[in-house]
């Protein structure tokens, strides 16, 4: 399996500020994804992080609000920009590994916006 | 409209009881997955069902894929407190490898 770490694990932020979340995988992966999980809810895909090119965003999510980088096969960042209380959620990184046809999830970053 | 509807939304039972969670859709899927998520962690894959009518067992958990591949169920026999968590069904939709998750069923098992 893939071991995925996310930083920070949790943060409390003021509205109007931005937070960058890091996702690091211990092996090369084919695809990396970012999900949002609002309190008590299921997971919603934000975007697919593409290596060396712009991320592919799902309906309802835009690059200006959620800029994503993926400089190599094992690392990606998600920035939550100009935050509001509605952005309070758990943000999860997910990967599809080369050796396993299965998605693995990171532990998530719990964000609270005041 | 949610693509994958799960029921029930919440379930609180005592240890030793049996339960069934349902995942329904109007769409046909090539496969469907079940995940369990515990607090402070990401979802962990339990099983993938591929063939209509397929039944898979994982210890006390039994998963079934509907004949028409539009629905699935998860049955837990003799639930234990360690089964507590959020159960999610998910399907690959659109471009391969993009998962759409169900609405989720939160299970609490008490002594």
JSON list of N, CA, C and O in Angstrom, two decimals, chain A residues 79-107:
[
{"chain": "A", "resi": 79, "resn": "UNK", "atom": "N", "xyz": [-4.02, 24.79, -2.01]},
{"chain": "A", "resi": 79, "resn": "UNK", "atom": "CA", "xyz": [-4.18, 26.03, -1.26]},
{"chain": "A", "resi": 79, "resn": "UNK", "atom": "C", "xyz": [-5.66, 26.39, -1.21]},
{"chain": "A", "resi": 79, "resn": "UNK", "atom": "O", "xyz": [-6.35, 26.34, -2.23]},
{"chain": "A", "resi": 80, "resn": "UNK", "atom": "N", "xyz": [-6.13, 26.72, -0.03]},
{"chain": "A", "resi": 80, "resn": "UNK", "atom": "CA", "xyz": [-7.49, 27.23, 0.15]},
{"chain": "A", "resi": 80, "resn": "UNK", "atom": "C", "xyz": [-7.34, 28.74, 0.31]},
{"chain": "A", "resi": 80, "resn": "UNK", "atom": "O", "xyz": [-6.76, 29.20, 1.31]},
{"chain": "A", "resi": 81, "resn": "UNK", "atom": "N", "xyz": [-7.81, 29.48, -0.67]},
{"chain": "A", "resi": 81, "resn": "UNK", "atom": "CA", "xyz": [-7.54, 30.92, -0.73]},
{"chain": "A", "resi": 81, "resn": "UNK", "atom": "C", "xyz": [-8.71, 31.74, -0.19]},
{"chain": "A", "resi": 81, "resn": "UNK", "atom": "O", "xyz": [-9.87, 31.33, -0.28]},
{"chain": "A", "resi": 82, "resn": "UNK", "atom": "N", "xyz": [-8.36, 32.90, 0.37]},
{"chain": "A", "resi": 82, "resn": "UNK", "atom": "CA", "xyz": [-9.38, 33.85, 0.82]},
{"chain": "A", "resi": 82, "resn": "UNK", "atom": "C", "xyz": [-10.50, 33.12, 1.57]},
{"chain": "A", "resi": 82, "resn": "UNK", "atom": "O", "xyz": [-11.67, 33.16, 1.19]},
{"chain": "A", "resi": 83, "resn": "UNK", "atom": "N", "xyz": [-10.10, 32.47, 2.64]},
{"chain": "A", "resi": 83, "resn": "UNK", "atom": "CA", "xyz": [-11.01, 31.57, 3.32]},
{"chain": "A", "resi": 83, "resn": "UNK", "atom": "C", "xyz": [-12.18, 32.25, 4.00]},
{"chain": "A", "resi": 83, "resn": "UNK", "atom": "O", "xyz": [-12.08, 33.38, 4.49]},
{"chain": "A", "resi": 84, "resn": "UNK", "atom": "N", "xyz": [-13.28, 31.53, 4.03]},
{"chain": "A", "resi": 84, "resn": "UNK", "atom": "CA", "xyz": [-14.48, 31.94, 4.77]},
{"chain": "A", "resi": 84, "resn": "UNK", "atom": "C", "xyz": [-14.90, 30.76, 5.66]},
{"chain": "A", "resi": 84, "resn": "UNK", "atom": "O", "xyz": [-14.43, 29.63, 5.45]},
{"chain": "A", "resi": 85, "resn": "UNK", "atom": "N", "xyz": [-15.77, 30.99, 6.63]},
{"chain": "A", "resi": 85, "resn": "UNK", "atom": "CA", "xyz": [-16.21, 29.87, 7.49]},
{"chain": "A", "resi": 85, "resn": "UNK", "atom": "C", "xyz": [-16.77, 28.69, 6.71]},
{"chain": "A", "resi": 85, "resn": "UNK", "atom": "O", "xyz": [-16.68, 27.54, 7.19]},
{"chain": "A", "resi": 86, "resn": "UNK", "atom": "N", "xyz": [-17.32, 28.95, 5.54]},
{"chain": "A", "resi": 86, "resn": "UNK", "atom": "CA", "xyz": [-17.89, 27.86, 4.72]},
{"chain": "A", "resi": 86, "resn": "UNK", "atom": "C", "xyz": [-16.81, 26.90, 4.21]},
{"chain": "A", "resi": 86, "resn": "UNK", "atom": "O", "xyz": [-17.12, 25.80, 3.74]},
{"chain": "A", "resi": 87, "resn": "UNK", "atom": "N", "xyz": [-15.56, 27.31, 4.27]},
{"chain": "A", "resi": 87, "resn": "UNK", "atom": "CA", "xyz": [-14.45, 26.45, 3.85]},
{"chain": "A", "resi": 87, "resn": "UNK", "atom": "C", "xyz": [-14.01, 25.49, 4.95]},
{"chain": "A", "resi": 87, "resn": "UNK", "atom": "O", "xyz": [-13.14, 24.65, 4.73]},
{"chain": "A", "resi": 88, "resn": "UNK", "atom": "N", "xyz": [-14.61, 25.62, 6.12]},
{"chain": "A", "resi": 88, "resn": "UNK", "atom": "CA", "xyz": [-14.28, 24.70, 7.22]},
{"chain": "A", "resi": 88, "resn": "UNK", "atom": "C", "xyz": [-14.67, 23.27, 6.82]},
{"chain": "A", "resi": 88, "resn": "UNK", "atom": "O", "xyz": [-15.84, 22.98, 6.60]},
{"chain": "A", "resi": 89, "resn": "UNK", "atom": "N", "xyz": [-13.66, 22.42, 6.72]},
{"chain": "A", "resi": 89, "resn": "UNK", "atom": "CA", "xyz": [-13.87, 21.06, 6.22]},
{"chain": "A", "resi": 89, "resn": "UNK", "atom": "C", "xyz": [-12.63, 20.24, 6.53]},
{"chain": "A", "resi": 89, "resn": "UNK", "atom": "O", "xyz": [-11.62, 20.76, 7.00]},
{"chain": "A", "resi": 90, "resn": "UNK", "atom": "N", "xyz": [-12.73, 18.96, 6.18]},
{"chain": "A", "resi": 90, "resn": "UNK", "atom": "CA", "xyz": [-11.54, 18.12, 6.14]},
{"chain": "A", "resi": 90, "resn": "UNK", "atom": "C", "xyz": [-11.13, 18.03, 4.67]},
{"chain": "A", "resi": 90, "resn": "UNK", "atom": "O", "xyz": [-11.96, 17.75, 3.80]},
{"chain": "A", "resi": 91, "resn": "UNK", "atom": "N", "xyz": [-9.86, 18.27, 4.41]},
{"chain": "A", "resi": 91, "resn": "UNK", "atom": "CA", "xyz": [-9.34, 18.17, 3.05]},
{"chain": "A", "resi": 91, "resn": "UNK", "atom": "C", "xyz": [-8.45, 16.93, 2.98]},
{"chain": "A", "resi": 91, "resn": "UNK", "atom": "O", "xyz": [-7.51, 16.78, 3.76]},
{"chain": "A", "resi": 92, "resn": "UNK", "atom": "N", "xyz": [-8.74, 16.07, 2.01]},
{"chain": "A", "resi": 92, "resn": "UNK", "atom": "CA", "xyz": [-8.04, 14.79, 1.91]},
{"chain": "A", "resi": 92, "resn": "UNK", "atom": "C", "xyz": [-7.34, 14.66, 0.57]},
{"chain": "A", "resi": 92, "resn": "UNK", "atom": "O", "xyz": [-7.90, 14.97, -0.48]},
{"chain": "A", "resi": 93, "resn": "UNK", "atom": "N", "xyz": [-6.13, 14.15, 0.66]},
{"chain": "A", "resi": 93, "resn": "UNK", "atom": "CA", "xyz": [-5.35, 13.81, -0.52]},
{"chain": "A", "resi": 93, "resn": "UNK", "atom": "C", "xyz": [-5.54, 12.32, -0.80]},
{"chain": "A", "resi": 93, "resn": "UNK", "atom": "O", "xyz": [-5.61, 11.52, 0.14]},
{"chain": "A", "resi": 94, "resn": "UNK", "atom": "N", "xyz": [-5.62, 11.96, -2.05]},
{"chain": "A", "resi": 94, "resn": "UNK", "atom": "CA", "xyz": [-5.78, 10.55, -2.42]},
{"chain": "A", "resi": 94, "resn": "UNK", "atom": "C", "xyz": [-4.88, 10.25, -3.60]},
{"chain": "A", "resi": 94, "resn": "UNK", "atom": "O", "xyz": [-4.62, 11.13, -4.43]},
{"chain": "A", "resi": 95, "resn": "UNK", "atom": "N", "xyz": [-4.38, 9.02, -3.65]},
{"chain": "A", "resi": 95, "resn": "UNK", "atom": "CA", "xyz": [-3.49, 8.65, -4.75]},
{"chain": "A", "resi": 95, "resn": "UNK", "atom": "C", "xyz": [-3.91, 7.32, -5.34]},
{"chain": "A", "resi": 95, "resn": "UNK", "atom": "O", "xyz": [-4.48, 6.47, -4.66]},
{"chain": "A", "resi": 96, "resn": "UNK", "atom": "N", "xyz": [-3.59, 7.16, -6.61]},
{"chain": "A", "resi": 96, "resn": "UNK", "atom": "CA", "xyz": [-3.74, 5.88, -7.29]},
{"chain": "A", "resi": 96, "resn": "UNK", "atom": "C", "xyz": [-2.32, 5.41, -7.60]},
{"chain": "A", "resi": 96, "resn": "UNK", "atom": "O", "xyz": [-1.58, 6.10, -8.30]},
{"chain": "A", "resi": 97, "resn": "UNK", "atom": "N", "xyz": [-1.93, 4.28, -7.03]},
{"chain": "A", "resi": 97, "resn": "UNK", "atom": "CA", "xyz": [-0.55, 3.85, -7.16]},
{"chain": "A", "resi": 97, "resn": "UNK", "atom": "C", "xyz": [-0.31, 3.10, -8.46]},
{"chain": "A", "resi": 97, "resn": "UNK", "atom": "O", "xyz": [-1.24, 2.57, -9.07]},
{"chain": "A", "resi": 98, "resn": "UNK", "atom": "N", "xyz": [0.97, 3.01, -8.83]},
{"chain": "A", "resi": 98, "resn": "UNK", "atom": "CA", "xyz": [1.33, 2.30, -10.03]},
{"chain": "A", "resi": 98, "resn": "UNK", "atom": "C", "xyz": [1.13, 0.80, -9.85]},
{"chain": "A", "resi": 98, "resn": "UNK", "atom": "O", "xyz": [0.66, 0.10, -10.73]},
{"chain": "A", "resi": 99, "resn": "UNK", "atom": "N", "xyz": [1.46, 0.30, -8.67]},
{"chain": "A", "resi": 99, "resn": "UNK", "atom": "CA", "xyz": [1.43, -1.15, -8.47]},
{"chain": "A", "resi": 99, "resn": "UNK", "atom": "C", "xyz": [0.06, -1.67, -8.03]},
{"chain": "A", "resi": 99, "resn": "UNK", "atom": "O", "xyz": [-0.25, -2.84, -8.23]},
{"chain": "A", "resi": 100, "resn": "UNK", "atom": "N", "xyz": [-0.77, -0.82, -7.43]},
{"chain": "A", "resi": 100, "resn": "UNK", "atom": "CA", "xyz": [-2.08, -1.26, -6.96]},
{"chain": "A", "resi": 100, "resn": "UNK", "atom": "C", "xyz": [-3.15, -0.46, -7.70]},
{"chain": "A", "resi": 100, "resn": "UNK", "atom": "O", "xyz": [-3.11, 0.75, -7.75]},
{"chain": "A", "resi": 101, "resn": "UNK", "atom": "N", "xyz": [-4.14, -1.13, -8.23]},
{"chain": "A", "resi": 101, "resn": "UNK", "atom": "CA", "xyz": [-5.24, -0.43, -8.88]},
{"chain": "A", "resi": 101, "resn": "UNK", "atom": "C", "xyz": [-6.28, -0.07, -7.83]},
{"chain": "A", "resi": 101, "resn": "UNK", "atom": "O", "xyz": [-7.41, -0.55, -7.85]},
{"chain": "A", "resi": 102, "resn": "UNK", "atom": "N", "xyz": [-5.84, 0.78, -6.89]},
{"chain": "A", "resi": 102, "resn": "UNK", "atom": "CA", "xyz": [-6.66, 1.11, -5.73]},
{"chain": "A", "resi": 102, "resn": "UNK", "atom": "C", "xyz": [-6.28, 2.49, -5.27]},
{"chain": "A", "resi": 102, "resn": "UNK", "atom": "O", "xyz": [-5.12, 2.88, -5.34]},
{"chain": "A", "resi": 103, "resn": "UNK", "atom": "N", "xyz": [-7.27, 3.25, -4.81]},
{"chain": "A", "resi": 103, "resn": "UNK", "atom": "CA", "xyz": [-6.98, 4.57, -4.28]},
{"chain": "A", "resi": 103, "resn": "UNK", "atom": "C", "xyz": [-6.71, 4.48, -2.78]},
{"chain": "A", "resi": 103, "resn": "UNK", "atom": "O", "xyz": [-7.43, 3.81, -2.05]},
{"chain": "A", "resi": 104, "resn": "UNK", "atom": "N", "xyz": [-5.68, 5.17, -2.36]},
{"chain": "A", "resi": 104, "resn": "UNK", "atom": "CA", "xyz": [-5.34, 5.29, -0.94]},
{"chain": "A", "resi": 104, "resn": "UNK", "atom": "C", "xyz": [-5.51, 6.74, -0.53]},
{"chain": "A", "resi": 104, "resn": "UNK", "atom": "O", "xyz": [-5.23, 7.65, -1.31]},
{"chain": "A", "resi": 105, "resn": "UNK", "atom": "N", "xyz": [-5.96, 6.93, 0.71]},
{"chain": "A", "resi": 105, "resn": "UNK", "atom": "CA", "xyz": [-6.25, 8.26, 1.20]},
{"chain": "A", "resi": 105, "resn": "UNK", "atom": "C", "xyz": [-5.30, 8.66, 2.31]},
{"chain": "A", "resi": 105, "resn": "UNK", "atom": "O", "xyz": [-4.90, 7.82, 3.14]},
{"chain": "A", "resi": 106, "resn": "UNK", "atom": "N", "xyz": [-4.97, 9.94, 2.34]},
{"chain": "A", "resi": 106, "resn": "UNK", "atom": "CA", "xyz": [-4.22, 10.48, 3.45]},
{"chain": "A", "resi": 106, "resn": "UNK", "atom": "C", "xyz": [-5.14, 10.65, 4.66]},
{"chain": "A", "resi": 106, "resn": "UNK", "atom": "O", "xyz": [-6.35, 10.48, 4.56]},
{"chain": "A", "resi": 107, "resn": "UNK", "atom": "N", "xyz": [-4.56, 11.03, 5.81]},
{"chain": "A", "resi": 107, "resn": "UNK", "atom": "CA", "xyz": [-5.34, 11.17, 7.04]},
{"chain": "A", "resi": 107, "resn": "UNK", "atom": "C", "xyz": [-6.22, 12.41, 7.06]},
{"chain": "A", "resi": 107, "resn": "UNK", "atom": "O", "xyz": [-7.08, 12.53, 7.92]}
]
